Amino acid sequence: MDKIIIQGQAKLSGEVEISGAKNAVLPIMTATLLVNGVSKISQVPDLKDTRTMIKLLEIIGAKCDFINGNLKIDATSVDNPEAPYDLVKTMRASFYVLGPLLARFGYVKVSLPGGCAWGPRPVDYHLNALKKLGAKITLKSGYILAEAKRLKGANISFDFPSVGATGNIVMAAATALGITKISNAAKEPEIVQLCDYLNLMGANIKGIGTSKLVIEGVDLLKSADIKVIPDRIEAGTFLVAGALLGEITLKNVIPKHLDSMLSKLSDCGCDIASTETSITISPAKLLNPVDMTTDVYPGFATDLQAQWVALMTLAEGSSIITDNVYHDRFSHVPELNRFGANIKMKKNVALIRGVKELIGAPVMSTDIRASASLIVAGLAAKGETSVSRIYHIDRGYEKIEAKFRSLGANIMRKNT
Ligand code: EPU
């Protein structure tokens, strides 16, 4: 199994190009199943998750062609509206096929995802909303079977603005009969891009980027092409590394998507300069401790919480980090403490006392973002760090060690 080996404390400098967003491309890929045609997606990151989604689309019957960040999906011969357990258990985003396949075929069978490394992560919002649209839902042998000749528009209100449920329901409602209104919808940039894409396909979605979406169902969608937005979470991960290790410039970013993080980084004392498509960050002379609570967009992303915790371990004082989106998403904390960090947990709150330095250690990654936090900590730590189980990082970060190496880090992948 591969490991990442880091000799820490190398100064970083230079430019790094941010890849297309994982959490934007995955639902866009499933949206192509809505049309009997060929769709082209560009700036597609070459990730394990993208490859898993390609595998799933191929099982469903689509033909996929992925070269140099360009993905062509031919969904004309799609004939198997099923998502098997083996794939759904490795990538929850497989659940995104539920809405589009039900809309196109009137029938879909998708494995129930089950729990994940940081808690139960239920799918009740997806299922209750589909029921409101008229679907008959049954659970059999771990699979959800959903049926509806044609979905019918309805009023849906989510208790929490779930990203996945909003995406699934928007895709299902795009060709439903009549009008669907979603209140408390997710406003994340990835959902905005999905809605924009559906409109390019001929859907009629209004209120995009607000918490109230109105979808007037259309009879037929046509194929469309799209370029995936830059990954704000990958960008945020590099910003944390820059805050610790040297002035770096991120190219191909949308700074507005990172507003809440950029404002926290300047509270830390970092110098930040942005253009429309780039961000330059320089480390603070003294890194101020800054409390942070995750929230839905435009709040601080839960997908950057682990990296923020890593940053705060080296701040000049104490900070409090709360995750309100996922209460159990702290598997990185015991691993960060192995570097000599001083973090205590109280339910969904991390209490961090900054230490003078971290010392390299063998650590283990447990999920995508936890792995990113361990890599950032390893880059900042004195001596050698080895990060095992790095298949997690490969799910969501394209060429991470090559990108850090190009900035001057001493990091390599080793097959053990
Ligand atoms: N929730 C429910 N019931 C549901 C759906 C969600 O109770 O039916 C709860 C969840 O348990 C959670 C909250 O609502 O407490 C938010 O979950 P959400 O549905 O928004 O998350 P998701 O769609 O499953 C996406 C991203 C995650 C990211 C979250 C939050 C993708 C493929 N995944 O997940 O990204 O953490 O939104 O922003 O877009 C990652 O990239 O590492 C990752 C985990």
CSV table of C-alpha atoms and ligand atoms in Angstrom, one decimal:
chain,number,residue,atom,x,y,z
A,1,MET,CA,0.0,0.0,0.0
A,2,ASP,CA,1.2,3.5,-0.8
A,3,LYS,CA,2.4,6.0,1.8
A,4,ILE,CA,3.2,9.6,1.6
A,5,ILE,CA,6.6,10.4,3.1
A,6,ILE,CA,7.3,14.0,4.1
A,7,GLN,CA,10.5,15.7,5.4
A,8,GLY,CA,8.9,18.7,7.0
A,9,GLN,CA,9.6,22.4,7.4
A,10,ALA,CA,10.7,23.0,3.8
A,11,LYS,CA,9.7,26.6,2.8
A,12,LEU,CA,7.0,26.8,0.1
A,13,SER,CA,7.0,29.4,-2.7
A,14,GLY,CA,5.7,29.7,-6.2
A,15,GLU,CA,2.4,29.0,-8.0
A,16,VAL,CA,0.0,26.1,-8.0
A,17,GLU,CA,-2.9,25.4,-10.3
A,18,ILE,CA,-6.2,24.4,-8.7
A,19,SER,CA,-8.1,21.5,-10.3
A,20,GLY,CA,-11.8,21.2,-11.1
A,21,ALA,CA,-14.1,20.6,-8.1
A,22,LYS,CA,-14.8,17.0,-7.1
A,23,ASN,CA,-18.1,17.9,-5.5
A,24,ALA,CA,-19.2,19.8,-8.6
A,25,VAL,CA,-18.3,17.2,-11.2
A,26,LEU,CA,-19.9,14.2,-9.5
A,27,PRO,CA,-23.5,15.5,-9.6
A,28,ILE,CA,-22.9,17.0,-13.1
A,29,MET,CA,-21.8,13.5,-14.3
A,30,THR,CA,-25.0,12.0,-13.0
A,31,ALA,CA,-27.1,14.8,-14.6
A,32,THR,CA,-25.9,13.7,-18.0
A,33,LEU,CA,-28.0,10.5,-17.5
A,34,LEU,CA,-31.1,12.7,-17.9
A,35,VAL,CA,-30.6,13.0,-21.6
A,36,ASN,CA,-30.6,10.7,-24.5
A,37,GLY,CA,-27.4,12.2,-26.0
A,38,VAL,CA,-23.7,13.0,-25.6
A,39,SER,CA,-22.4,15.5,-23.0
A,40,LYS,CA,-19.0,16.9,-22.7
A,41,ILE,CA,-17.5,18.1,-19.4
A,42,SER,CA,-14.1,19.8,-19.2
A,43,GLN,CA,-11.7,20.6,-16.3
A,44,VAL,CA,-12.6,17.2,-14.8
A,45,PRO,CA,-10.2,16.3,-12.0
A,46,ASP,CA,-8.5,12.9,-12.4
A,47,LEU,CA,-9.5,11.5,-9.0
A,48,LYS,CA,-10.4,8.1,-7.6
A,49,ASP,CA,-14.0,9.4,-7.1
A,50,THR,CA,-14.3,10.6,-10.7
A,51,ARG,CA,-13.1,7.2,-11.8
A,52,THR,CA,-15.6,5.5,-9.5
A,53,MET,CA,-18.4,7.6,-10.9
A,54,ILE,CA,-17.2,6.7,-14.5
A,55,LYS,CA,-17.4,3.0,-13.5
A,56,LEU,CA,-20.9,3.5,-12.1
A,57,LEU,CA,-22.1,5.3,-15.2
A,58,GLU,CA,-20.7,2.5,-17.3
A,59,ILE,CA,-22.5,-0.2,-15.3
A,60,ILE,CA,-25.7,1.8,-15.9
A,61,GLY,CA,-24.9,1.6,-19.6
A,62,ALA,CA,-23.3,4.9,-20.5
A,63,LYS,CA,-20.2,5.2,-22.6
A,64,CYS,CA,-17.5,7.3,-21.1
A,65,ASP,CA,-14.3,8.7,-22.6
A,66,PHE,CA,-11.9,10.5,-20.2
A,67,ILE,CA,-8.8,12.1,-21.6
A,68,ASN,CA,-6.7,15.0,-20.2
A,69,GLY,CA,-9.5,16.4,-18.1
A,70,ASN,CA,-12.1,16.1,-20.8
A,71,LEU,CA,-14.9,13.7,-20.2
A,72,LYS,CA,-17.4,12.7,-22.8
A,73,ILE,CA,-20.5,10.8,-21.6
A,74,ASP,CA,-22.8,9.1,-24.1
A,75,ALA,CA,-26.0,8.3,-22.3
A,76,THR,CA,-27.9,7.1,-25.3
A,77,SER,CA,-27.6,3.4,-24.5
A,78,VAL,CA,-28.3,3.6,-20.8
A,79,ASP,CA,-30.4,0.7,-19.9
A,80,ASN,CA,-29.6,-0.5,-16.3
A,81,PRO,CA,-30.9,2.0,-13.7
A,82,GLU,CA,-29.1,0.4,-10.8
A,83,ALA,CA,-26.3,1.5,-8.4
A,84,PRO,CA,-24.7,-1.6,-6.8
A,85,TYR,CA,-23.6,-1.8,-3.1
A,86,ASP,CA,-19.9,-2.3,-4.0
A,87,LEU,CA,-19.7,1.1,-5.6
A,88,VAL,CA,-22.0,3.1,-3.3
A,89,LYS,CA,-20.2,1.9,-0.2
A,90,THR,CA,-16.9,3.3,-1.5
A,91,MET,CA,-18.4,6.6,-2.6
A,92,ARG,CA,-21.6,8.0,-1.2
A,93,ALA,CA,-21.9,10.5,-4.1
A,94,SER,CA,-23.1,7.5,-6.1
A,95,PHE,CA,-26.4,8.2,-4.5
A,96,TYR,CA,-26.7,11.2,-7.0
A,97,VAL,CA,-27.9,8.7,-9.7
A,98,LEU,CA,-31.2,8.3,-7.8
A,99,GLY,CA,-32.9,11.5,-9.0
A,100,PRO,CA,-31.9,11.4,-12.6
A,101,LEU,CA,-32.4,7.7,-13.2
A,102,LEU,CA,-35.9,7.8,-11.6
A,103,ALA,CA,-36.8,10.8,-13.8
A,104,ARG,CA,-35.6,9.1,-16.9
A,105,PHE,CA,-36.7,5.5,-16.4
A,106,GLY,CA,-39.6,5.7,-13.9
A,107,TYR,CA,-37.6,3.1,-11.9
A,108,VAL,CA,-34.3,3.0,-10.0
A,109,LYS,CA,-32.6,0.6,-7.7
A,110,VAL,CA,-29.8,2.2,-5.6
A,111,SER,CA,-27.9,0.6,-2.6
A,112,LEU,CA,-28.5,2.4,0.7
A,113,PRO,CA,-25.1,4.0,1.5
A,114,GLY,CA,-25.0,3.1,5.2
A,115,GLY,CA,-22.8,4.9,7.7
A,116,CYS,CA,-19.4,6.5,7.1
A,117,ALA,CA,-16.2,7.2,9.0
A,118,TRP,CA,-17.8,10.1,10.8
A,119,GLY,CA,-21.3,9.0,11.6
A,120,PRO,CA,-24.6,7.8,10.2
A,121,ARG,CA,-25.1,10.4,7.3
A,122,PRO,CA,-28.7,9.5,6.6
A,123,VAL,CA,-30.5,10.0,3.3
A,124,ASP,CA,-34.0,10.6,4.7
A,125,TYR,CA,-34.3,14.0,3.1
A,126,HIS,CA,-33.7,12.6,-0.4
A,127,LEU,CA,-36.3,9.8,0.1
A,128,ASN,CA,-39.0,12.0,1.8
A,129,ALA,CA,-38.7,14.6,-1.0
A,130,LEU,CA,-39.0,12.0,-3.7
A,131,LYS,CA,-42.1,10.6,-2.0
A,132,LYS,CA,-43.5,14.1,-2.1
A,133,LEU,CA,-42.8,14.1,-5.9
A,134,GLY,CA,-45.0,11.0,-6.1
A,135,ALA,CA,-42.4,8.2,-6.0
A,136,LYS,CA,-43.1,4.9,-4.4
A,137,ILE,CA,-40.1,4.0,-2.3
A,138,THR,CA,-39.4,0.6,-0.9
A,139,LEU,CA,-36.4,-0.8,0.9
A,140,LYS,CA,-35.4,-4.4,0.0
A,141,SER,CA,-32.2,-6.2,0.9
A,142,GLY,CA,-30.2,-3.0,1.5
A,143,TYR,CA,-31.4,-1.4,-1.7
A,144,ILE,CA,-33.8,1.4,-2.3
A,145,LEU,CA,-36.3,0.9,-5.0
A,146,ALA,CA,-38.0,4.0,-6.3
A,147,GLU,CA,-40.8,4.0,-8.9
A,148,ALA,CA,-42.9,6.7,-10.5
A,149,LYS,CA,-44.3,6.8,-14.0
A,150,ARG,CA,-43.7,10.5,-14.1
A,151,LEU,CA,-42.8,12.6,-11.0
A,152,LYS,CA,-45.2,15.4,-10.1
A,153,GLY,CA,-44.1,18.9,-8.9
A,154,ALA,CA,-44.5,19.5,-5.1
A,155,ASN,CA,-43.5,21.8,-2.3
A,156,ILE,CA,-40.5,20.5,-0.4
A,157,SER,CA,-38.9,22.0,2.6
A,158,PHE,CA,-35.6,20.6,4.0
A,159,ASP,CA,-35.0,20.7,7.8
A,160,PHE,CA,-31.3,21.3,6.9
A,161,PRO,CA,-30.0,22.7,3.5
A,162,SER,CA,-28.5,19.3,2.4
A,163,VAL,CA,-26.2,19.6,-0.6
A,164,GLY,CA,-26.9,16.0,-1.8
A,165,ALA,CA,-30.7,16.1,-1.3
A,166,THR,CA,-30.9,19.5,-3.0
A,167,GLY,CA,-28.9,18.1,-6.0
A,168,ASN,CA,-30.9,14.9,-6.2
A,169,ILE,CA,-34.3,16.6,-6.0
A,170,VAL,CA,-33.4,19.4,-8.5
A,171,MET,CA,-32.4,16.7,-11.0
A,172,ALA,CA,-35.6,14.6,-10.3
A,173,ALA,CA,-37.8,17.7,-10.6
A,174,ALA,CA,-36.3,19.1,-13.8
A,175,THR,CA,-38.6,16.9,-15.9
A,176,ALA,CA,-41.5,16.4,-13.4
A,177,LEU,CA,-45.0,17.5,-14.3
A,178,GLY,CA,-45.6,21.0,-12.9
A,179,ILE,CA,-43.8,23.1,-10.5
A,180,THR,CA,-41.5,22.1,-7.6
A,181,LYS,CA,-40.6,24.6,-4.9
A,182,ILE,CA,-37.7,23.7,-2.6
A,183,SER,CA,-37.2,25.8,0.5
A,184,ASN,CA,-34.1,25.7,2.7
A,185,ALA,CA,-32.2,24.5,-0.4
A,186,ALA,CA,-28.4,24.3,-0.4
A,187,LYS,CA,-26.6,27.4,-1.8
A,188,GLU,CA,-23.1,25.8,-2.3
A,189,PRO,CA,-21.3,26.8,-5.5
A,190,GLU,CA,-21.4,23.2,-6.6
A,191,ILE,CA,-25.2,23.1,-6.4
A,192,VAL,CA,-25.3,26.5,-8.2
A,193,GLN,CA,-23.3,25.0,-11.0
A,194,LEU,CA,-25.5,21.9,-11.2
A,195,CYS,CA,-28.6,24.1,-11.5
A,196,ASP,CA,-26.9,26.3,-14.2
A,197,TYR,CA,-25.9,23.1,-16.0
A,198,LEU,CA,-29.5,21.8,-15.9
A,199,ASN,CA,-30.7,25.1,-17.3
A,200,LEU,CA,-28.2,24.8,-20.1
A,201,MET,CA,-29.8,21.4,-20.8
A,202,GLY,CA,-33.2,23.1,-21.1
A,203,ALA,CA,-34.5,22.9,-17.5
A,204,ASN,CA,-36.3,25.9,-16.0
A,205,ILE,CA,-34.8,26.5,-12.5
A,206,LYS,CA,-35.2,29.9,-10.8
A,207,GLY,CA,-33.8,31.2,-7.6
A,208,ILE,CA,-30.4,29.6,-8.2
A,209,GLY,CA,-27.9,30.4,-5.4
A,210,THR,CA,-30.7,31.3,-2.9
A,211,SER,CA,-32.4,29.0,-0.4
A,212,LYS,CA,-35.7,29.0,-2.4
A,213,LEU,CA,-35.5,27.1,-5.7
A,214,VAL,CA,-38.5,27.0,-8.1
A,215,ILE,CA,-38.3,24.3,-10.8
A,216,GLU,CA,-40.8,24.3,-13.6
A,217,GLY,CA,-40.7,20.8,-15.1
A,218,VAL,CA,-40.0,20.5,-18.8
A,219,ASP,CA,-40.9,17.5,-21.0
A,220,LEU,CA,-37.4,16.9,-22.4
A,221,LEU,CA,-33.8,17.9,-21.7
A,222,LYS,CA,-31.1,18.1,-24.3
A,223,SER,CA,-27.4,17.4,-23.9
A,224,ALA,CA,-25.1,20.3,-23.0
A,225,ASP,CA,-21.4,21.0,-22.3
A,226,ILE,CA,-19.8,22.5,-19.2
A,227,LYS,CA,-16.5,23.4,-17.6
A,228,VAL,CA,-16.3,22.4,-14.0
A,229,ILE,CA,-15.6,25.2,-11.4
A,230,PRO,CA,-12.3,25.2,-9.5
A,231,ASP,CA,-12.2,23.2,-6.3
A,232,ARG,CA,-12.6,25.6,-3.4
A,233,ILE,CA,-11.7,22.9,-0.9
A,234,GLU,CA,-8.4,22.0,-2.6
A,235,ALA,CA,-7.7,25.7,-2.8
A,236,GLY,CA,-8.5,26.1,0.9
A,237,THR,CA,-6.1,23.2,1.7
A,238,PHE,CA,-3.2,25.0,-0.2
A,239,LEU,CA,-4.1,28.3,1.6
A,240,VAL,CA,-3.5,26.6,5.0
A,241,ALA,CA,-0.2,25.3,3.8
A,242,GLY,CA,0.8,28.8,2.6
A,243,ALA,CA,-0.3,30.3,5.9
A,244,LEU,CA,2.2,28.0,7.6
A,245,LEU,CA,5.1,27.6,5.1
A,246,GLY,CA,5.6,30.5,2.7
A,247,GLU,CA,4.2,32.9,0.2
A,248,ILE,CA,2.3,31.0,-2.6
A,249,THR,CA,-0.1,31.9,-5.3
A,250,LEU,CA,-3.1,29.8,-6.2
A,251,LYS,CA,-4.1,30.0,-9.9
A,252,ASN,CA,-7.5,29.0,-11.3
A,253,VAL,CA,-9.6,29.9,-8.2
A,254,ILE,CA,-12.8,31.8,-7.6
A,255,PRO,CA,-11.8,33.9,-4.5
A,256,LYS,CA,-15.5,34.7,-3.7
A,257,HIS,CA,-16.1,31.0,-3.0
A,258,LEU,CA,-13.5,31.2,-0.2
A,259,ASP,CA,-14.6,34.5,1.4
A,260,SER,CA,-15.2,33.1,4.8
A,261,MET,CA,-11.9,31.3,4.9
A,262,LEU,CA,-10.0,34.3,3.5
A,263,SER,CA,-11.4,36.5,6.2
A,264,LYS,CA,-10.4,34.0,8.9
A,265,LEU,CA,-6.9,33.8,7.4
A,266,SER,CA,-6.5,37.5,7.5
A,267,ASP,CA,-7.7,37.5,11.2
A,268,CYS,CA,-4.8,35.0,11.7
A,269,GLY,CA,-2.5,37.8,10.5
A,270,CYS,CA,-1.8,36.3,7.0
A,271,ASP,CA,-1.4,38.7,4.1
A,272,ILE,CA,-3.8,38.0,1.3
A,273,ALA,CA,-4.0,39.5,-2.2
A,274,SER,CA,-6.6,38.3,-4.7
A,275,THR,CA,-7.4,38.9,-8.4
A,276,GLU,CA,-10.5,37.5,-10.1
A,277,THR,CA,-8.8,34.1,-10.6
A,278,SER,CA,-5.9,34.0,-8.2
A,279,ILE,CA,-5.0,34.3,-4.5
A,280,THR,CA,-1.6,35.0,-3.0
A,281,ILE,CA,-1.1,34.2,0.6
A,282,SER,CA,1.9,35.0,2.9
A,283,PRO,CA,2.3,33.6,6.4
A,284,ALA,CA,1.6,35.7,9.4
A,285,LYS,CA,4.6,36.9,11.5
A,286,LEU,CA,2.8,35.6,14.5
A,287,LEU,CA,-0.1,33.3,13.8
A,288,ASN,CA,-3.1,34.5,15.8
A,289,PRO,CA,-5.5,31.8,17.1
A,290,VAL,CA,-8.9,32.2,15.4
A,291,ASP,CA,-12.0,30.4,16.5
A,292,MET,CA,-14.1,28.9,13.7
A,293,THR,CA,-17.5,27.3,13.4
A,294,THR,CA,-18.5,25.4,10.3
A,295,ASP,CA,-21.7,26.3,8.5
A,296,VAL,CA,-23.4,25.8,5.2
A,297,TYR,CA,-22.2,28.1,2.3
A,298,PRO,CA,-21.3,31.0,2.5
A,299,GLY,CA,-20.1,29.9,6.0
A,300,PHE,CA,-16.9,28.1,6.7
A,301,ALA,CA,-17.0,24.7,4.9
A,302,THR,CA,-16.9,21.6,7.0
A,303,ASP,CA,-14.6,20.2,4.3
A,304,LEU,CA,-12.0,22.6,5.5
A,305,GLN,CA,-12.5,22.1,9.2
A,306,ALA,CA,-9.7,19.4,9.5
A,307,GLN,CA,-7.2,21.6,7.7
A,308,TRP,CA,-8.1,24.6,10.0
A,309,VAL,CA,-7.6,22.4,13.1
A,310,ALA,CA,-4.1,21.6,11.7
A,311,LEU,CA,-3.4,25.3,11.2
A,312,MET,CA,-4.5,26.2,14.7
A,313,THR,CA,-2.2,23.6,16.4
A,314,LEU,CA,0.6,26.0,15.6
A,315,ALA,CA,-1.2,29.3,16.5
A,316,GLU,CA,0.1,31.6,19.3
A,317,GLY,CA,-2.6,30.7,21.8
A,318,SER,CA,-5.9,28.8,22.1
A,319,SER,CA,-8.7,28.4,19.7
A,320,ILE,CA,-12.1,26.7,19.6
A,321,ILE,CA,-13.3,24.9,16.5
A,322,THR,CA,-16.9,23.7,16.2
A,323,ASP,CA,-18.4,21.5,13.5
A,324,ASN,CA,-22.1,22.1,13.2
A,325,VAL,CA,-22.6,20.3,9.9
A,326,TYR,CA,-21.1,16.9,11.0
A,327,HIS,CA,-20.8,16.5,14.7
A,328,ASP,CA,-18.4,13.5,14.6
A,329,ARG,CA,-16.0,14.6,11.9
A,330,PHE,CA,-12.9,14.7,14.0
A,331,SER,CA,-11.0,11.5,13.3
A,332,HIS,CA,-7.9,13.7,12.4
A,333,VAL,CA,-7.6,14.9,16.0
A,334,PRO,CA,-6.0,11.9,17.6
A,335,GLU,CA,-3.6,11.7,14.6
A,336,LEU,CA,-2.7,15.4,14.9
A,337,ASN,CA,-2.0,14.8,18.6
A,338,ARG,CA,0.6,12.3,17.5
A,339,PHE,CA,2.6,15.2,16.1
A,340,GLY,CA,2.6,16.8,19.6
A,341,ALA,CA,-0.4,19.0,19.0
A,342,ASN,CA,-2.6,19.8,22.0
A,343,ILE,CA,-6.2,19.2,21.1
A,344,LYS,CA,-9.0,18.1,23.3
A,345,MET,CA,-12.5,17.2,22.2
A,346,LYS,CA,-15.8,18.0,23.8
A,347,LYS,CA,-18.6,16.6,21.6
A,348,ASN,CA,-18.4,18.5,18.3
A,349,VAL,CA,-15.9,21.1,19.6
A,350,ALA,CA,-12.1,20.9,19.4
A,351,LEU,CA,-10.2,22.9,22.0
A,352,ILE,CA,-6.8,23.7,20.7
A,353,ARG,CA,-3.8,25.1,22.6
A,354,GLY,CA,-1.2,26.1,20.0
A,355,VAL,CA,2.3,24.5,20.4
A,356,LYS,CA,5.7,25.9,19.4
A,357,GLU,CA,6.3,23.1,16.9
A,358,LEU,CA,5.0,19.8,15.6
A,359,ILE,CA,7.3,16.8,15.4
A,360,GLY,CA,7.0,14.4,12.4
A,361,ALA,CA,5.3,11.0,13.1
A,362,PRO,CA,3.8,8.0,11.4
A,363,VAL,CA,0.1,8.8,11.0
A,364,MET,CA,-2.9,7.2,9.3
A,365,SER,CA,-5.5,8.9,7.2
A,366,THR,CA,-9.1,8.2,7.8
A,367,ASP,CA,-11.0,10.2,5.2
A,368,ILE,CA,-10.3,12.7,2.4
A,369,ARG,CA,-10.1,15.9,4.4
A,370,ALA,CA,-8.5,14.3,7.5
A,371,SER,CA,-5.7,13.1,5.2
A,372,ALA,CA,-5.3,16.6,3.8
A,373,SER,CA,-4.9,18.0,7.4
A,374,LEU,CA,-2.3,15.3,8.1
A,375,ILE,CA,-0.3,16.2,5.0
A,376,VAL,CA,-0.4,19.9,5.9
A,377,ALA,CA,0.7,19.1,9.5
A,378,GLY,CA,3.5,16.9,8.2
A,379,LEU,CA,4.7,19.6,5.9
A,380,ALA,CA,4.9,22.0,8.9
A,381,ALA,CA,6.4,19.4,11.3
A,382,LYS,CA,10.0,18.9,12.1
A,383,GLY,CA,11.5,15.7,10.8
A,384,GLU,CA,9.9,12.9,8.9
A,385,THR,CA,6.2,12.1,8.7
A,386,SER,CA,4.7,9.1,6.9
A,387,VAL,CA,1.0,9.1,6.1
A,388,SER,CA,-0.6,5.7,5.5
A,389,ARG,CA,-3.9,4.7,3.9
A,390,ILE,CA,-3.5,7.5,1.4
A,391,TYR,CA,-6.2,6.0,-0.9
A,392,HIS,CA,-8.4,8.5,1.0
A,393,ILE,CA,-6.5,11.5,-0.3
A,394,ASP,CA,-6.5,10.1,-3.9
A,395,ARG,CA,-10.3,10.2,-3.8
A,396,GLY,CA,-10.3,14.0,-3.6
A,397,TYR,CA,-7.0,15.6,-4.5
A,398,GLU,CA,-5.4,15.5,-7.9
A,399,LYS,CA,-1.6,14.9,-7.9
A,400,ILE,CA,-1.3,16.4,-4.4
A,401,GLU,CA,2.3,15.4,-3.8
A,402,ALA,CA,3.4,16.7,-7.2
A,403,LYS,CA,1.7,20.0,-6.6
A,404,PHE,CA,3.3,20.4,-3.2
A,405,ARG,CA,6.7,19.3,-4.6
A,406,SER,CA,6.5,22.0,-7.3
A,407,LEU,CA,6.1,24.5,-4.4
A,408,GLY,CA,9.3,23.3,-2.8
A,409,ALA,CA,8.0,20.7,-0.3
A,410,ASN,CA,10.0,17.5,0.3
A,411,ILE,CA,7.2,15.0,-0.2
A,412,MET,CA,7.0,11.7,-2.1
A,413,ARG,CA,4.8,8.7,-2.5
A,414,LYS,CA,6.3,5.3,-1.6
A,415,ASN,CA,5.0,1.9,-2.4
A,416,THR,CA,5.5,-0.3,0.7
B,1,EPU,N1,-28.6,15.0,6.3
B,1,EPU,C1,-29.6,14.4,6.9
B,1,EPU,N2,-30.4,13.7,6.0
B,1,EPU,C2,-30.2,13.6,4.7
B,1,EPU,C3,-29.1,14.3,4.1
B,1,EPU,C4,-28.3,15.0,5.0
B,1,EPU,O1,-29.8,14.4,8.1
B,1,EPU,O2,-31.0,13.0,4.0
B,1,EPU,C5,-27.6,15.8,7.2
B,1,EPU,C6,-26.2,15.2,7.3
B,1,EPU,O3,-26.2,14.1,8.2
B,1,EPU,C7,-25.4,16.3,7.6
B,1,EPU,C8,-26.1,17.5,6.9
B,1,EPU,O4,-27.4,17.1,6.7
B,1,EPU,O5,-25.4,16.6,9.0
B,1,EPU,C9,-25.4,18.0,5.6
B,1,EPU,O6,-25.2,16.9,4.8
B,1,EPU,P1,-25.3,17.0,3.2
B,1,EPU,O7,-26.4,16.3,2.7
B,1,EPU,O8,-25.2,18.5,2.9
B,1,EPU,O9,-23.9,16.4,2.8
B,1,EPU,P2,-23.7,15.5,1.5
B,1,EPU,O10,-24.5,16.0,0.3
B,1,EPU,O11,-23.8,14.1,1.8
B,1,EPU,C10,-21.7,17.0,0.5
B,1,EPU,C11,-20.3,16.8,0.1
B,1,EPU,C12,-19.5,16.6,1.4
B,1,EPU,C13,-19.6,17.8,2.3
B,1,EPU,C14,-21.1,18.0,2.6
B,1,EPU,C15,-21.4,19.3,3.4
B,1,EPU,C16,-20.4,15.8,-2.1
B,1,EPU,C17,-20.2,14.7,-2.9
B,1,EPU,N3,-20.2,15.7,-0.8
B,1,EPU,O12,-22.1,15.8,1.2
B,1,EPU,O13,-18.1,16.5,0.9
B,1,EPU,O14,-18.9,17.6,3.5
B,1,EPU,O15,-21.9,18.1,1.4
B,1,EPU,O16,-20.9,20.4,2.8
B,1,EPU,O17,-20.7,16.9,-2.5
B,1,EPU,C18,-15.9,15.8,0.9
B,1,EPU,O18,-15.7,16.3,-0.2
B,1,EPU,O19,-14.9,15.4,1.6
B,1,EPU,C19,-17.2,15.6,1.5
B,1,EPU,C20,-17.5,14.8,2.5
